Every structure is written in structure tokens, then in C-alpha cells.
Amino acid sequence: MSVKDQKELQNYMDFLLPLVLDAGKELLTINSTDDLKVEEKSSPRDLVTLYDKKIEKLLIEKLKENYPDHQFIGEEETADKKNYTPQLTNSPTWIIDPIDGTNNFVKRMPICAISIGLTINKEQVLGIVYNPYANELYTAIKDKGAFLNGKKITTSEVTEIQRSVINYELSLATISTQMCNLYMSRLNYIIGEISGIRSYGCAALGICYVACGRVDAYQADALYSWDVAAATLIAREAGGYIIDSSGKPFDLMKPNVLVASNKKLADQYLERFAKADKEN
């Protein structure tokens, strides 16, 4: 990437950071008795609150003012358009999840985050994931590394599945019987070998935890682009390996994703997942 391109991306980052921090302050003003105005979207497990809508609207409006030619893919904006599937183009595109981990947010659990990724020519080039409750700001620009609160981060050095801790997103098994069978089958193939398992209910943070070495792998199917657009770039810039859960190349717009601290560890998980998938 040229110096000019890097400077442009840094300008985007400098503009976006105050917006994200302000949005985080908005979340911190909420107290335990406030009405979040929770609504169901596609199912009881797919929720949206007043603050999801409010933060996404704020971010998109501010970005559009400064970058009127850019495109936007927002979780709540997409949900409002019935039978609409967003398409990624070569135009600069901001992919926004105003609150990733809405179910945690509704339960007043401080494991949720504002997530914004930027693509140019369909390539991930910038990512921000911010958990205001933990005061943790993850950032990355392509080819410039990944950072947590301004300090460079890297994935763990764990290369053996027996020593690894995985964030295995079991909550997604509730989507359907088919997904339940898939998740439980994969779990059966790894549970006796791994060192530990976690399930945080927030894709953006789960992947960022791989980036900073808190866990060694993350796996989830049936996600959306806004869940992973920022975090997968952050993990990649931290040295992580990102691939489709089936072993195919990772597709941002159809993210079934395995994120691991390195390829050697990813291959061990993929081997076991492949055996499990043959049963489904």
C-alpha cells in the first residue's frame, strides 16, 4: 500500500475515532432502570434496541457528511429493508454494527462493542472495535499492525490444539436444528482435546480476544459482515489466521469463520471440523 493510501486511511481513522468514543459515552450513560426499548427482529434471539438504532444513525450521518460518496452497510439499516441483501462494491464502504452483542447488552452484561470496518476495492483496510464498559479500543489499519488502547498486540504463540482455548460461539446453535447438530458435532470432535472453551456472545470481541492473545481461536458460522468486518482485520494484523470454517477462503459477505492465532493451529481445528461436518 502506497504512502498516500496509508495517509488517507490514517485520516479516516482520525475522523472516526472521536465518533466511536462519543458513541461509547452514550452507552455509558445508561443505567439499570432505563428502558432500552427492546424489539424482536427475525426471532426472539435476534434483538434490537433504541440504542442500536440511535448509534448507527449517528455514525452513518456523521460519516456521510464527511464522505458523501462512500457506501454504507449497517446492521439495523439492512434489517429495516425487507428481503434486502447488501452487496460489497469497489467503493469505500463502511460496515457498521452499532452494538455487537445486543443480547448481552439487553441483559446488562458488559461484553458488547461498537464495531466499524472499512473496505476499499472489496478489501478490508481499517477496523475499530470499542468496548466502552472495559475501556478497550481495538484498532487496525492494513499493513500497520493491530493495537489495543494504542499498544501493539499480537496473537498467542500456541500452536497445539491441546494447549489452546477457543471461543466457540455455542449461542448460534439456537438458530435451527441443523445448526444445533452442526455445532454439537464439531464440539464433540474438539472438547476432549482442547485446554478450554469460552462463549462470549459477541463476535467482534471474541475475535479481538484472539488478536490480543486472550484466547487462541474463535469459531462461528452464520454470522454477518458487520459482525466481523473490523475484528477479522484486527486479528489478521495481529498475526492471526482467518479462514472459512470449511477450509475455503474467508468470505466477508458470507462469514462462516475460524480465526486462529496461527495457521498451524487453524489446520488442527479444520481437520476436526471436517470430520464432524461429514456427519451433517
Short mmCIF file of C-alpha atoms in Angstrom, two decimals:
data_model
loop_
_atom_site.label_atom_id
_atom_site.label_comp_id
_atom_site.label_asym_id
_atom_site.label_seq_id
_atom_site.Cartn_x
_atom_site.Cartn_y
_atom_site.Cartn_z
CA MET A 1 0.00 0.00 0.00
CA SER A 2 1.39 3.40 -1.00
CA VAL A 3 2.31 6.16 1.43
CA LYS A 4 -0.58 8.21 0.02
CA ASP A 5 -3.03 5.38 0.68
CA GLN A 6 -1.70 4.91 4.21
CA LYS A 7 -2.09 8.62 4.91
CA GLU A 8 -5.66 8.55 3.61
CA LEU A 9 -6.51 5.59 5.85
CA GLN A 10 -5.00 7.35 8.84
CA ASN A 11 -7.17 10.38 8.06
CA TYR A 12 -10.23 8.10 8.06
CA MET A 13 -9.15 6.66 11.40
CA ASP A 14 -8.56 10.11 12.91
CA PHE A 15 -12.05 11.21 11.84
CA LEU A 16 -13.77 8.04 13.01
CA LEU A 17 -12.20 7.60 16.44
CA PRO A 18 -13.92 10.57 18.15
CA LEU A 19 -17.27 9.42 16.74
CA VAL A 20 -16.82 5.94 18.16
CA LEU A 21 -15.67 7.23 21.54
CA ASP A 22 -18.69 9.56 21.70
CA ALA A 23 -20.99 6.65 20.87
CA GLY A 24 -19.36 4.70 23.68
CA LYS A 25 -20.07 7.55 26.09
CA GLU A 26 -23.73 7.32 25.08
CA LEU A 27 -23.80 3.67 26.18
CA LEU A 28 -22.13 4.51 29.49
CA THR A 29 -24.94 6.93 30.38
CA ILE A 30 -27.48 4.09 30.51
CA ASN A 31 -28.43 2.94 34.00
CA SER A 32 -30.03 -0.29 35.14
CA THR A 33 -33.57 1.11 35.14
CA ASP A 34 -33.53 2.74 31.70
CA ASP A 35 -35.96 1.37 29.13
CA LEU A 36 -33.87 0.04 26.25
CA LYS A 37 -36.98 -0.31 24.05
CA VAL A 38 -36.12 -3.85 23.00
CA GLU A 39 -37.72 -5.23 19.84
CA GLU A 40 -37.52 -8.61 18.12
CA LYS A 41 -36.33 -8.70 14.52
CA SER A 42 -36.35 -12.13 12.88
CA SER A 43 -36.70 -14.13 16.11
CA PRO A 44 -36.60 -13.87 19.93
CA ARG A 45 -32.82 -14.33 19.78
CA ASP A 46 -32.41 -11.53 17.22
CA LEU A 47 -32.94 -8.31 19.16
CA VAL A 48 -32.59 -4.60 18.52
CA THR A 49 -32.76 -1.72 20.98
CA LEU A 50 -33.26 2.01 20.81
CA TYR A 51 -29.51 2.41 21.24
CA ASP A 52 -28.60 0.12 18.32
CA LYS A 53 -30.69 2.34 16.07
CA LYS A 54 -29.55 5.60 17.65
CA ILE A 55 -25.82 4.85 17.45
CA GLU A 56 -25.95 3.50 13.90
CA LYS A 57 -27.90 6.57 12.74
CA LEU A 58 -25.40 8.90 14.42
CA LEU A 59 -22.36 7.17 12.92
CA ILE A 60 -23.75 6.96 9.39
CA GLU A 61 -24.95 10.57 9.41
CA LYS A 62 -21.55 11.89 10.52
CA LEU A 63 -19.64 9.72 8.05
CA LYS A 64 -21.96 10.69 5.18
CA GLU A 65 -21.44 14.37 5.95
CA ASN A 66 -17.71 13.98 5.55
CA TYR A 67 -17.64 11.24 2.90
CA PRO A 68 -20.78 11.67 0.76
CA ASP A 69 -19.51 9.34 -1.98
CA HIS A 70 -18.91 6.40 0.36
CA GLN A 71 -21.22 3.41 0.76
CA PHE A 72 -22.64 2.02 3.99
CA ILE A 73 -23.72 -1.39 5.26
CA GLY A 74 -25.32 -1.12 8.69
CA GLU A 75 -26.93 -3.95 10.63
CA GLU A 76 -30.08 -2.06 11.57
CA GLU A 77 -30.42 -0.26 8.24
CA THR A 78 -30.22 -3.63 6.50
CA ALA A 79 -32.79 -5.16 8.86
CA ASP A 80 -35.24 -2.36 8.03
CA LYS A 81 -35.08 -3.24 4.32
CA LYS A 82 -37.12 -6.39 3.87
CA ASN A 83 -35.67 -9.09 1.60
CA TYR A 84 -32.54 -7.00 1.05
CA THR A 85 -29.06 -8.50 0.86
CA PRO A 86 -26.24 -5.92 0.89
CA GLN A 87 -23.60 -6.22 -1.80
CA LEU A 88 -19.98 -5.19 -1.45
CA THR A 89 -18.66 -2.95 -4.25
CA ASN A 90 -15.28 -1.42 -5.03
CA SER A 91 -16.39 1.88 -3.49
CA PRO A 92 -15.18 2.75 0.01
CA THR A 93 -17.73 1.02 2.22
CA TRP A 94 -18.25 1.40 5.95
CA ILE A 95 -19.63 -1.78 7.56
CA ILE A 96 -21.20 -0.97 10.91
CA ASP A 97 -22.50 -2.92 13.88
CA PRO A 98 -23.62 -0.28 16.40
CA ILE A 99 -23.80 -2.80 19.25
CA ASP A 100 -22.34 -6.23 18.59
CA GLY A 101 -23.62 -8.49 21.33
CA THR A 102 -27.05 -6.90 21.66
CA ASN A 103 -28.36 -9.83 23.71
CA ASN A 104 -25.57 -9.23 26.24
CA PHE A 105 -26.39 -5.52 26.20
CA VAL A 106 -30.06 -6.22 26.91
CA LYS A 107 -29.04 -8.42 29.86
CA ARG A 108 -26.74 -5.60 31.10
CA MET A 109 -23.66 -7.75 30.51
CA PRO A 110 -20.59 -5.62 29.68
CA ILE A 111 -19.49 -7.87 26.82
CA CYS A 112 -20.58 -5.91 23.77
CA ALA A 113 -18.92 -3.49 21.39
CA ILE A 114 -19.24 -0.88 18.68
CA SER A 115 -17.70 -2.30 15.50
CA ILE A 116 -16.83 -0.45 12.29
CA GLY A 117 -14.84 -1.76 9.35
CA LEU A 118 -13.90 -0.06 6.10
CA THR A 119 -13.38 -1.80 2.77
CA ILE A 120 -11.92 -0.31 -0.41
CA ASN A 121 -11.96 -2.32 -3.64
CA LYS A 122 -13.64 -5.06 -1.57
CA GLU A 123 -10.56 -5.31 0.65
CA GLN A 124 -10.61 -4.79 4.41
CA VAL A 125 -8.39 -1.81 5.18
CA LEU A 126 -9.48 -0.36 8.55
CA GLY A 127 -11.17 -1.63 11.67
CA ILE A 128 -12.28 -0.34 15.06
CA VAL A 129 -13.87 -2.37 17.85
CA TYR A 130 -14.68 -0.50 21.05
CA ASN A 131 -15.99 -1.88 24.34
CA PRO A 132 -16.70 1.21 26.44
CA TYR A 133 -17.53 -0.83 29.54
CA ALA A 134 -14.00 -2.25 29.65
CA ASN A 135 -12.47 0.91 28.16
CA GLU A 136 -10.88 -1.23 25.45
CA LEU A 137 -10.34 0.20 21.98
CA TYR A 138 -9.03 -2.19 19.31
CA THR A 139 -7.80 -0.61 16.07
CA ALA A 140 -6.06 -1.66 12.88
CA ILE A 141 -5.08 -0.23 9.52
CA LYS A 142 -3.98 -2.66 6.82
CA ASP A 143 -0.22 -3.35 6.92
CA LYS A 144 0.23 -1.20 10.05
CA GLY A 145 -0.42 -3.74 12.81
CA ALA A 146 -3.13 -4.06 15.44
CA PHE A 147 -3.46 -2.11 18.66
CA LEU A 148 -5.33 -2.17 21.97
CA ASN A 149 -5.58 1.28 23.53
CA GLY A 150 -2.64 2.36 21.39
CA LYS A 151 -0.34 -0.54 22.33
CA LYS A 152 0.62 -3.08 19.69
CA ILE A 153 -0.92 -6.52 20.14
CA THR A 154 -0.12 -9.95 18.74
CA THR A 155 -1.78 -13.33 18.83
CA SER A 156 -0.60 -16.07 21.17
CA GLU A 157 2.20 -18.47 20.27
CA VAL A 158 0.07 -21.54 20.95
CA THR A 159 0.37 -23.98 18.04
CA GLU A 160 -1.03 -27.20 19.56
CA ILE A 161 -4.77 -27.75 19.86
CA GLN A 162 -4.23 -29.48 23.21
CA ARG A 163 -2.88 -26.23 24.66
CA SER A 164 -5.47 -23.96 23.05
CA VAL A 165 -8.50 -22.13 24.40
CA ILE A 166 -11.24 -21.48 21.83
CA ASN A 167 -14.12 -19.04 21.85
CA TYR A 168 -16.69 -21.44 20.38
CA GLU A 169 -19.91 -19.50 19.81
CA LEU A 170 -22.45 -22.02 21.07
CA SER A 171 -25.26 -19.48 21.21
CA LEU A 172 -25.56 -19.77 17.43
CA ALA A 173 -26.66 -23.39 17.86
CA THR A 174 -30.08 -21.99 18.80
CA ILE A 175 -30.72 -20.80 15.23
CA SER A 176 -32.07 -24.13 13.98
CA THR A 177 -31.94 -27.88 14.47
CA GLN A 178 -29.44 -28.10 11.62
CA MET A 179 -27.15 -25.53 13.25
CA CYS A 180 -27.50 -27.26 16.61
CA ASN A 181 -26.46 -30.58 15.10
CA LEU A 182 -23.51 -28.94 13.34
CA TYR A 183 -22.27 -27.15 16.44
CA MET A 184 -22.64 -30.13 18.76
CA SER A 185 -20.97 -32.46 16.29
CA ARG A 186 -17.97 -30.13 15.94
CA LEU A 187 -17.85 -29.69 19.70
CA ASN A 188 -17.70 -33.45 20.22
CA TYR A 189 -14.63 -33.62 18.00
CA ILE A 190 -12.67 -30.98 19.93
CA ILE A 191 -13.93 -30.96 23.52
CA GLY A 192 -11.74 -33.86 24.67
CA GLU A 193 -8.57 -32.33 23.27
CA ILE A 194 -8.61 -28.59 23.89
CA SER A 195 -7.41 -26.81 27.01
CA GLY A 196 -10.54 -24.68 27.43
CA ILE A 197 -13.67 -23.28 25.84
CA ARG A 198 -15.42 -19.92 26.10
CA SER A 199 -18.60 -18.48 24.56
CA TYR A 200 -18.90 -14.71 24.94
CA GLY A 201 -21.84 -13.93 22.66
CA CYS A 202 -20.04 -11.11 20.87
CA ALA A 203 -18.21 -11.92 17.64
CA ALA A 204 -16.25 -8.67 17.43
CA LEU A 205 -14.80 -9.02 20.91
CA GLY A 206 -14.31 -12.78 20.62
CA ILE A 207 -12.15 -12.28 17.54
CA CYS A 208 -10.29 -9.36 19.12
CA TYR A 209 -9.52 -11.62 22.08
CA VAL A 210 -7.68 -13.87 19.63
CA ALA A 211 -5.84 -10.80 18.34
CA CYS A 212 -4.51 -9.92 21.79
CA GLY A 213 -3.85 -13.49 22.93
CA ARG A 214 -6.64 -13.91 25.49
CA VAL A 215 -7.91 -16.92 23.57
CA ASP A 216 -6.18 -18.87 20.83
CA ALA A 217 -9.06 -19.42 18.41
CA TYR A 218 -12.59 -18.28 17.57
CA GLN A 219 -15.20 -20.15 15.55
CA ALA A 220 -18.72 -19.24 14.46
CA ASP A 221 -20.94 -19.90 11.47
CA ALA A 222 -23.95 -17.93 10.18
CA LEU A 223 -22.54 -14.52 11.03
CA TYR A 224 -22.94 -11.29 9.07
CA SER A 225 -20.40 -8.92 7.55
CA TRP A 226 -20.96 -6.31 10.27
CA ASP A 227 -20.10 -8.88 12.96
CA VAL A 228 -16.61 -9.47 11.60
CA ALA A 229 -15.58 -6.67 9.20
CA ALA A 230 -13.48 -4.83 11.77
CA ALA A 231 -12.37 -7.66 14.04
CA THR A 232 -11.03 -10.02 11.37
CA LEU A 233 -8.76 -7.27 10.05
CA ILE A 234 -7.58 -6.57 13.59
CA ALA A 235 -6.84 -10.27 14.14
CA ARG A 236 -5.04 -10.56 10.80
CA GLU A 237 -2.91 -7.51 11.55
CA ALA A 238 -2.06 -9.05 14.93
CA GLY A 239 -0.69 -12.13 13.18
CA GLY A 240 -3.81 -14.26 13.20
CA TYR A 241 -5.03 -16.64 10.52
CA ILE A 242 -8.57 -16.24 9.17
CA ILE A 243 -10.34 -18.86 7.07
CA ASP A 244 -13.83 -20.19 6.37
CA SER A 245 -14.85 -22.90 8.85
CA SER A 246 -14.97 -25.37 5.96
CA GLY A 247 -11.39 -24.63 4.94
CA LYS A 248 -12.37 -22.44 1.98
CA PRO A 249 -11.11 -18.84 1.70
CA PHE A 250 -12.81 -16.44 4.11
CA ASP A 251 -15.73 -14.53 2.53
CA LEU A 252 -16.55 -11.29 4.35
CA MET A 253 -20.10 -11.24 2.99
CA LYS A 254 -20.83 -14.87 3.97
CA PRO A 255 -18.79 -15.25 7.12
CA ASN A 256 -18.53 -18.77 8.47
CA VAL A 257 -15.28 -18.10 10.21
CA LEU A 258 -12.40 -19.71 12.03
CA VAL A 259 -9.86 -17.28 13.47
CA ALA A 260 -6.73 -18.77 15.00
CA SER A 261 -3.51 -17.41 16.39
CA ASN A 262 -1.63 -19.07 13.51
CA LYS A 263 -2.13 -21.39 10.53
CA LYS A 264 -0.71 -24.44 12.29
CA LEU A 265 -3.37 -24.24 14.99
CA ALA A 266 -6.11 -23.44 12.47
CA ASP A 267 -5.26 -26.57 10.46
CA GLN A 268 -5.77 -28.76 13.54
CA TYR A 269 -9.21 -27.31 14.17
CA LEU A 270 -10.14 -27.56 10.49
CA GLU A 271 -9.18 -31.23 10.43
CA ARG A 272 -11.57 -31.99 13.27
CA PHE A 273 -14.36 -29.78 11.93
CA ALA A 274 -14.13 -31.54 8.56
CA LYS A 275 -14.69 -34.91 10.22
CA ALA A 276 -17.67 -33.54 12.12
CA ASP A 277 -19.18 -31.90 9.05
CA LYS A 278 -19.26 -35.23 7.22
CA GLU A 279 -21.83 -36.36 9.77
CA ASN A 280 -24.19 -33.46 8.94
#
